[in-house]
mmCIF file of C-alpha atoms in Angstrom:
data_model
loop_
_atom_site.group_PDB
_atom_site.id
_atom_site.type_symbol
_atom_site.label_atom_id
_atom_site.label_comp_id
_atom_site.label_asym_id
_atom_site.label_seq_id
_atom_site.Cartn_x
_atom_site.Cartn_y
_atom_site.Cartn_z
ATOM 1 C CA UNK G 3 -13.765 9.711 -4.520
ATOM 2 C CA UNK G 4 -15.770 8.310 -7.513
ATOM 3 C CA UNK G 5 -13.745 7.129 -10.525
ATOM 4 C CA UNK G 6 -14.445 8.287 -14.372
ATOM 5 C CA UNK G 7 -15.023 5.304 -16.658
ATOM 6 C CA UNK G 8 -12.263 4.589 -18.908
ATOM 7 C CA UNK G 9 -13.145 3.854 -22.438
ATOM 8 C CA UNK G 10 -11.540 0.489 -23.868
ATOM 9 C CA UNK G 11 -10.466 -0.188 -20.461
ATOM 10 C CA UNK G 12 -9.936 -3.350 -20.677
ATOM 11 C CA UNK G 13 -7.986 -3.015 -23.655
ATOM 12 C CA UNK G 14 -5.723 -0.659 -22.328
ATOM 13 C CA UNK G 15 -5.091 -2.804 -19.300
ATOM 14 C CA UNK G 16 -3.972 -5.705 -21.665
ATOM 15 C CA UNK G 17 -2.014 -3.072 -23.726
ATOM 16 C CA UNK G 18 0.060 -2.442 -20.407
ATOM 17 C CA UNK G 19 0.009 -5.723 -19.081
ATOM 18 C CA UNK G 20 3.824 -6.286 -18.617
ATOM 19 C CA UNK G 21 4.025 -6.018 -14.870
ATOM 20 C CA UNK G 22 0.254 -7.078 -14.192
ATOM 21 C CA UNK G 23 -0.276 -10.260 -12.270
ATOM 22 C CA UNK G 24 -3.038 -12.204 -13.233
ATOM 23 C CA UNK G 25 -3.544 -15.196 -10.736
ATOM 24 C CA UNK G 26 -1.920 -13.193 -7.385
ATOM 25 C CA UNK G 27 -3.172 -16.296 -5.296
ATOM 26 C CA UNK G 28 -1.127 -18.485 -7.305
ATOM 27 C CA UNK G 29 1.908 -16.629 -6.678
ATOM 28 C CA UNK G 30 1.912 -17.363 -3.276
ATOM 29 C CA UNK G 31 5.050 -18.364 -1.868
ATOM 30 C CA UNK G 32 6.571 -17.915 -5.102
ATOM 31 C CA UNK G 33 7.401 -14.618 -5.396
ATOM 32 C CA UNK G 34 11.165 -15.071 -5.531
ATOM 33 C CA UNK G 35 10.882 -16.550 -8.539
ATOM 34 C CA UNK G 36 8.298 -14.072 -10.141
ATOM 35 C CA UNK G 37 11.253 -11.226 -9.105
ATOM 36 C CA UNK G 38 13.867 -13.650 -10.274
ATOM 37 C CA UNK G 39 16.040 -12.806 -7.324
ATOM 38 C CA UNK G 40 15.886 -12.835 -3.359
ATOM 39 C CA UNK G 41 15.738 -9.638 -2.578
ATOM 40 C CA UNK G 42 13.188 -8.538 0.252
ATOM 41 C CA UNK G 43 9.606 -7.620 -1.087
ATOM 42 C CA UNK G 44 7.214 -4.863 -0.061
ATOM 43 C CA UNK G 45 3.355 -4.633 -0.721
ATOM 44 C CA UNK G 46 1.311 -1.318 -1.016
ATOM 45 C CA UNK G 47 -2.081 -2.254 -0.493
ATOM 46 C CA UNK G 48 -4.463 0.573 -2.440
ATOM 47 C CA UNK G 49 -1.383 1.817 -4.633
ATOM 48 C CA UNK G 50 -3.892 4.405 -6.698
ATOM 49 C CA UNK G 51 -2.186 6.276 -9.684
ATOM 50 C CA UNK G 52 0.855 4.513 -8.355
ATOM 51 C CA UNK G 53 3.072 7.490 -7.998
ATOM 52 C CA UNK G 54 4.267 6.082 -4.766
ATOM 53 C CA UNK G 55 5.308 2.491 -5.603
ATOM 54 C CA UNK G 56 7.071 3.258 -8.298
ATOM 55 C CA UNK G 57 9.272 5.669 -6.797
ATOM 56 C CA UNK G 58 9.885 2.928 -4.113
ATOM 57 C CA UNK G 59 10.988 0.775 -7.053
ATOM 58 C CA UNK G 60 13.210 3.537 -8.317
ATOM 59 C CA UNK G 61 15.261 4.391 -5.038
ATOM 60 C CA UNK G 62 15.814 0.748 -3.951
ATOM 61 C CA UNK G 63 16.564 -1.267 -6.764
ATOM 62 C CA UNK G 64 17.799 -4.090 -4.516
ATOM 63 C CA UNK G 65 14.234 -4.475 -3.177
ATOM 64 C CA UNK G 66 11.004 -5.928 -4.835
ATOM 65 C CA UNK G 67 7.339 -4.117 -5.254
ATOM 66 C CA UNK G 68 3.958 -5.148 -5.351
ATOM 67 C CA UNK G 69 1.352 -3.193 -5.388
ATOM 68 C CA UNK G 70 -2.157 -4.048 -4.716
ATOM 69 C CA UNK G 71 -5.314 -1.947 -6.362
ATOM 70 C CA UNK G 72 -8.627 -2.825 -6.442
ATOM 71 C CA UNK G 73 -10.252 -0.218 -8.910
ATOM 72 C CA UNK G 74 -9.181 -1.081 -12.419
ATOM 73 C CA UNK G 75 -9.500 2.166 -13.963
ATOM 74 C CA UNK G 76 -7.333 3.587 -11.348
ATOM 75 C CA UNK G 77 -4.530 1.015 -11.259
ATOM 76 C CA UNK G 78 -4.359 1.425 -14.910
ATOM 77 C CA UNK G 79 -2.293 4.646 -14.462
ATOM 78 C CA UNK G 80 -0.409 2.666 -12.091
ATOM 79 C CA UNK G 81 0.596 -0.018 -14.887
ATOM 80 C CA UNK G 82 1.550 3.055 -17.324
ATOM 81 C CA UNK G 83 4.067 4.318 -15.409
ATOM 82 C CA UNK G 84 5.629 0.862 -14.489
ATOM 83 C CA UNK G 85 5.738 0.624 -18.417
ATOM 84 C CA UNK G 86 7.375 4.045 -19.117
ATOM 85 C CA UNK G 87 9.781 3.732 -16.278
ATOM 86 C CA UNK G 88 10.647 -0.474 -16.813
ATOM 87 C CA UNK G 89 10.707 -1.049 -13.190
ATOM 88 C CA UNK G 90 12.030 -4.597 -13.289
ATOM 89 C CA UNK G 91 11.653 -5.193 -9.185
ATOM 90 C CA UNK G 92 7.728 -3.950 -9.341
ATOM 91 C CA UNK G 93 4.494 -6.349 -9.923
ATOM 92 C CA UNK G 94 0.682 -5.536 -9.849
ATOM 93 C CA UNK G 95 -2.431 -6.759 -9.342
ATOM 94 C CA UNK G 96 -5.942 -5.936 -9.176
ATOM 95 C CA UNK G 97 -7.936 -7.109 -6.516
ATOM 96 C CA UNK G 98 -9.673 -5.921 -2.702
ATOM 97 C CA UNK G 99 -7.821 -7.667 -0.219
ATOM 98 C CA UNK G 100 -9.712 -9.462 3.005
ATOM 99 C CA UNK G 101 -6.477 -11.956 3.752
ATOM 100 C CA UNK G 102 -3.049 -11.512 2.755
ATOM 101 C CA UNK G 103 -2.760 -15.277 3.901
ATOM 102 C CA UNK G 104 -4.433 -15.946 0.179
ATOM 103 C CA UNK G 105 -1.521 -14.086 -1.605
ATOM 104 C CA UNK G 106 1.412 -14.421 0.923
ATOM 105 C CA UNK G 107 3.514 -17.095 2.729
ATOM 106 C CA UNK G 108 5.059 -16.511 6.332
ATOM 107 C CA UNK G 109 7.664 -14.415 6.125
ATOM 108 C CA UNK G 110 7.353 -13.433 3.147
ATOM 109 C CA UNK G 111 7.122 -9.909 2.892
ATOM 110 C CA UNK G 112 9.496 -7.168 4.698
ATOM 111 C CA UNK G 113 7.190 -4.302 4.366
ATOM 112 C CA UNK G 114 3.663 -3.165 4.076
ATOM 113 C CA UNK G 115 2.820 0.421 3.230
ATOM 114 C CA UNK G 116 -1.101 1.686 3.779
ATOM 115 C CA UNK G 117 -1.383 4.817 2.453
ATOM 116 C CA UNK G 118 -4.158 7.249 2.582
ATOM 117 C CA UNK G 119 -6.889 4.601 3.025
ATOM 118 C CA UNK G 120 -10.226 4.711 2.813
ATOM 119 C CA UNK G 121 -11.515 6.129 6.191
ATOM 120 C CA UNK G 122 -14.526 4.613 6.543
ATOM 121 C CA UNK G 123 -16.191 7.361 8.634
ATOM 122 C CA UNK G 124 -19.523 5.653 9.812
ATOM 123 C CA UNK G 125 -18.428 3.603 12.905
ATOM 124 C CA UNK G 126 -20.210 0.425 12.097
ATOM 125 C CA UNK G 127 -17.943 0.076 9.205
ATOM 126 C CA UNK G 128 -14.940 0.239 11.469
ATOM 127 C CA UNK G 129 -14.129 -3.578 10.425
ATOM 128 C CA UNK G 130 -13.722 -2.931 7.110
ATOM 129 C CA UNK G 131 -10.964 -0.098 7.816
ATOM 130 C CA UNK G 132 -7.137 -1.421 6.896
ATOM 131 C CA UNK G 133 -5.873 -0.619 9.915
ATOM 132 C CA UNK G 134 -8.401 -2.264 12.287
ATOM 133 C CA UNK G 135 -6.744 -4.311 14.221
ATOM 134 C CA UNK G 136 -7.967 -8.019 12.879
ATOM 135 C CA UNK G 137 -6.382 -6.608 9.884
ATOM 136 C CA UNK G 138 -3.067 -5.887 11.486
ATOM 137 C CA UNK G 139 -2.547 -8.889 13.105
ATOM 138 C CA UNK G 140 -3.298 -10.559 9.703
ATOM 139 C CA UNK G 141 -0.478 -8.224 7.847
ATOM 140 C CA UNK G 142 1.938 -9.466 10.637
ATOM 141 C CA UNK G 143 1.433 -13.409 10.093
ATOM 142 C CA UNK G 144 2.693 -12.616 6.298
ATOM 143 C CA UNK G 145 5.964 -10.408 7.542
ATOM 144 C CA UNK G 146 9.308 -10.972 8.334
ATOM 145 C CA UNK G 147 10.323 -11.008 12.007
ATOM 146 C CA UNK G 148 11.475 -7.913 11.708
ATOM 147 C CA UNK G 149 9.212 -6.345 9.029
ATOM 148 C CA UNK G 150 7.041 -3.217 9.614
ATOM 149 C CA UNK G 151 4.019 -1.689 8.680
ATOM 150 C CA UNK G 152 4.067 2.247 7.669
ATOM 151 C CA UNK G 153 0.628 4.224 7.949
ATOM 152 C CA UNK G 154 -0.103 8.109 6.592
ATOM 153 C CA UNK G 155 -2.768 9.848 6.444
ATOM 154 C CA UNK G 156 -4.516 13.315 6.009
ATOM 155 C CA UNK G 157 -7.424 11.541 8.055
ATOM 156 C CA UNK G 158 -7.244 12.639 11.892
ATOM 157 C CA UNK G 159 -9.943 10.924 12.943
ATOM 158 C CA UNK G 160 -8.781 7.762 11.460
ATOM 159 C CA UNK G 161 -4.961 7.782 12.724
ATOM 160 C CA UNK G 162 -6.350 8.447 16.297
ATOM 161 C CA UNK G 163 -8.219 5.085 15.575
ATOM 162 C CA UNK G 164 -5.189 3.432 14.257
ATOM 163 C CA UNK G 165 -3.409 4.015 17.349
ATOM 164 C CA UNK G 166 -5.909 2.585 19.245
ATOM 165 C CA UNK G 167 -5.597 -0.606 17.162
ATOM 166 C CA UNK G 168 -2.115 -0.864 16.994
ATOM 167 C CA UNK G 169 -2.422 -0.897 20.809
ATOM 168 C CA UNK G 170 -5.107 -2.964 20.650
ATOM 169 C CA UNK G 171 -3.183 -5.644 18.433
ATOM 170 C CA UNK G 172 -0.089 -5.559 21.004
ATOM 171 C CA UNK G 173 2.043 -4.158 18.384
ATOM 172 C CA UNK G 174 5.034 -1.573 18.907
ATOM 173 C CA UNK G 175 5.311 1.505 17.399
ATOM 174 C CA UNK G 176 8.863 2.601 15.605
ATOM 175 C CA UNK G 177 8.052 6.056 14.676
ATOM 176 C CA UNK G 178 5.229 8.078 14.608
ATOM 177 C CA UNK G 179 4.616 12.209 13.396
ATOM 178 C CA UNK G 180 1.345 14.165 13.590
ATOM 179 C CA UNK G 181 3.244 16.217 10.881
ATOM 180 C CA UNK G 182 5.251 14.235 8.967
ATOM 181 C CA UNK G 183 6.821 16.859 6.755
ATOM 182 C CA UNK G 184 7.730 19.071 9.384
ATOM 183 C CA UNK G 185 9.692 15.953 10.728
ATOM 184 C CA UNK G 186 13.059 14.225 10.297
ATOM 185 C CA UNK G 187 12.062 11.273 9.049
ATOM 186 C CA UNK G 188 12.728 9.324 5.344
ATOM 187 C CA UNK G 189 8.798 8.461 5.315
ATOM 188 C CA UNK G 190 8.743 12.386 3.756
ATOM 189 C CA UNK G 191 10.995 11.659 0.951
ATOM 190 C CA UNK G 192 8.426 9.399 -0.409
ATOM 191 C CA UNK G 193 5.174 10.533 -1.448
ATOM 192 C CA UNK G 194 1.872 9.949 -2.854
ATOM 193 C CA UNK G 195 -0.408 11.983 -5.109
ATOM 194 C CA UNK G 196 -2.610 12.956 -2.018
ATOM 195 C CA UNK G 197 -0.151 13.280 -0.196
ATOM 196 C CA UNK G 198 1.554 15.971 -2.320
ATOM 197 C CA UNK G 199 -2.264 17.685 -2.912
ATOM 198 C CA UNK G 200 -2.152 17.911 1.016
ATOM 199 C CA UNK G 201 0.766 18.648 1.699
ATOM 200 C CA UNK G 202 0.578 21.932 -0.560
ATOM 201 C CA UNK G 203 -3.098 22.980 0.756
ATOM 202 C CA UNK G 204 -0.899 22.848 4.521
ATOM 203 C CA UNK G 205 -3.003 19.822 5.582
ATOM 204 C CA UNK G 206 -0.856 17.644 7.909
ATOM 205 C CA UNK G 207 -0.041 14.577 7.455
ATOM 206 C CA UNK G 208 0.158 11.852 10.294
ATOM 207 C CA UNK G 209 2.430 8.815 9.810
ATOM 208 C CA UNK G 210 3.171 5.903 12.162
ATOM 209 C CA UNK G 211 5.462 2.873 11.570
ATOM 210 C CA UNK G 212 5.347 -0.166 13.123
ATOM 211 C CA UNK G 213 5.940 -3.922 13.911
#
C-alpha cells in the first residue's frame, strides 16, 4: 500500500527520536548494553504503525524489542507510541534488511516475528519474499538454539509458499493455524493493525511458528 508524505518528516522523526537507533550495524553484538540488562531480545522485521511491538514490550517487560521498518513515514507512528507509552525494553530503526548478520551476533536474538509481509505476488520476485528460504536460514544463524520464528498472514498464497520453504530450509514447525483466531494459541492475543482490519472483515489469518 502506498504511503502519504509526511510534512516535516524529518523533523518529527528527530522530535521522537528517544528509542530510534541510528547506526543499527554498530550495535551489533552489543545490544545488552543498549537494553542495559540481559534479558532475551526479539526483532520484528517490518513493524509498520508499530501497534504490535509495542504491545510485546508492554506484556513482557523482562524481554527486549527491536523493531525493524524500512519506510520512514510509517515507522514514525511507530516511534510515537514508544514515546507516549516509555517502553524502556523497545529500540528502532529504520532500514530494509538483506542480512541480519550486519545487525546481529550468533545467538543473539530469541525471537523473530514477520508479520503480514509484503507478498510479493509475481513469482520471479520470490527471492525477495521474507520468508524464502535463503532468508530463513539467515534469521536462524542470528538465533538462540532454541529461538523461533513466528509467521501470520492474511496472504494464502504466500503461507502455502512459506511452508514450502520452511521445508525447504530443514526447519521444524512448532505450531501452525490456517485460522489463528479460531485457535488456542497466545499468537491471537497479540495483534497487528492488519491483523485486527482482517480479522473484523472475517478474513483468516494463517500463522506458523518455528525453529
Amino acid at each position: 500500500m502506498r504511503q502519504r508524505n509526511i510534512k516535516n518528516l524529518n523533523e518529527k522523526l528527530d522530535m521522537n527520536s528517544s528509542f530510534l537507533i541510528d547506526n543499527p550495524k554498530e550495535c551489533k553484538g552489543k545490544w545488552s548494553d543498549i537494553f542495559g540488562n540481559d534479558n532475551p531480545v526479539y526483532l520484528e522485521i517490518g513493524c509498520g504503525k508499530g501497534q504490535f511491538i509495542m504491545k510485546q514490550a508492554q506484556e513482557f517487560p523482562k524481554r527486549n524489542f527491536i523493531a525493524i521498518e524500512g519506510q520512514s513515514n510509517v515507522v514514525l507512528r511507530a516511534l510515537q507510541k514508544a514515546e507516549v507509552n516509555k517502553c524502556k525494553n523497545l529500540r528502532i530503526f529504520i532500514d530494509y534488511v538483506n542480512d541480519l548478520e550486519d545487525y546481529f551476533e550468533k545467538r543473539e536474538l530469541s525471537g523473530i516475528f514477520l508479520n503480514f509481509s509484503d507478498p510479493w505476488p509475481k513469482a520471479r520476485h520470490a527471492k525477495r519474499r521474507l520468508t524464502y528460504h535463503d532468508r530463513l536460514l539467515n534469521y536462524k544463524k542470528v538465533l538462540t538454539d532454541d529461538g523461533f520464528i513466528q509467521f501470520k498472514t492474511d496472504n494464502d498464497s504466500l503461507f502455502e509458499f512459506t511452508l514450502e520453504e520452511i521445508d525447504e530450509a530443514g526447519l521444524k514447525i512448532i505450531e501452525q493455524s490456517r485460522d489463528l483466531h479460531s485457535s488456542d494459541f497466545e499468537a491471537k492475543n497479540i495483534t497487528t493493525e492488519y491483523e485486527d482490519k482482517f480479522s473484523e472483515r472475517g478474513k483468516n489469518i494463517n500463522y506458523v511458528k518455528f525453529k
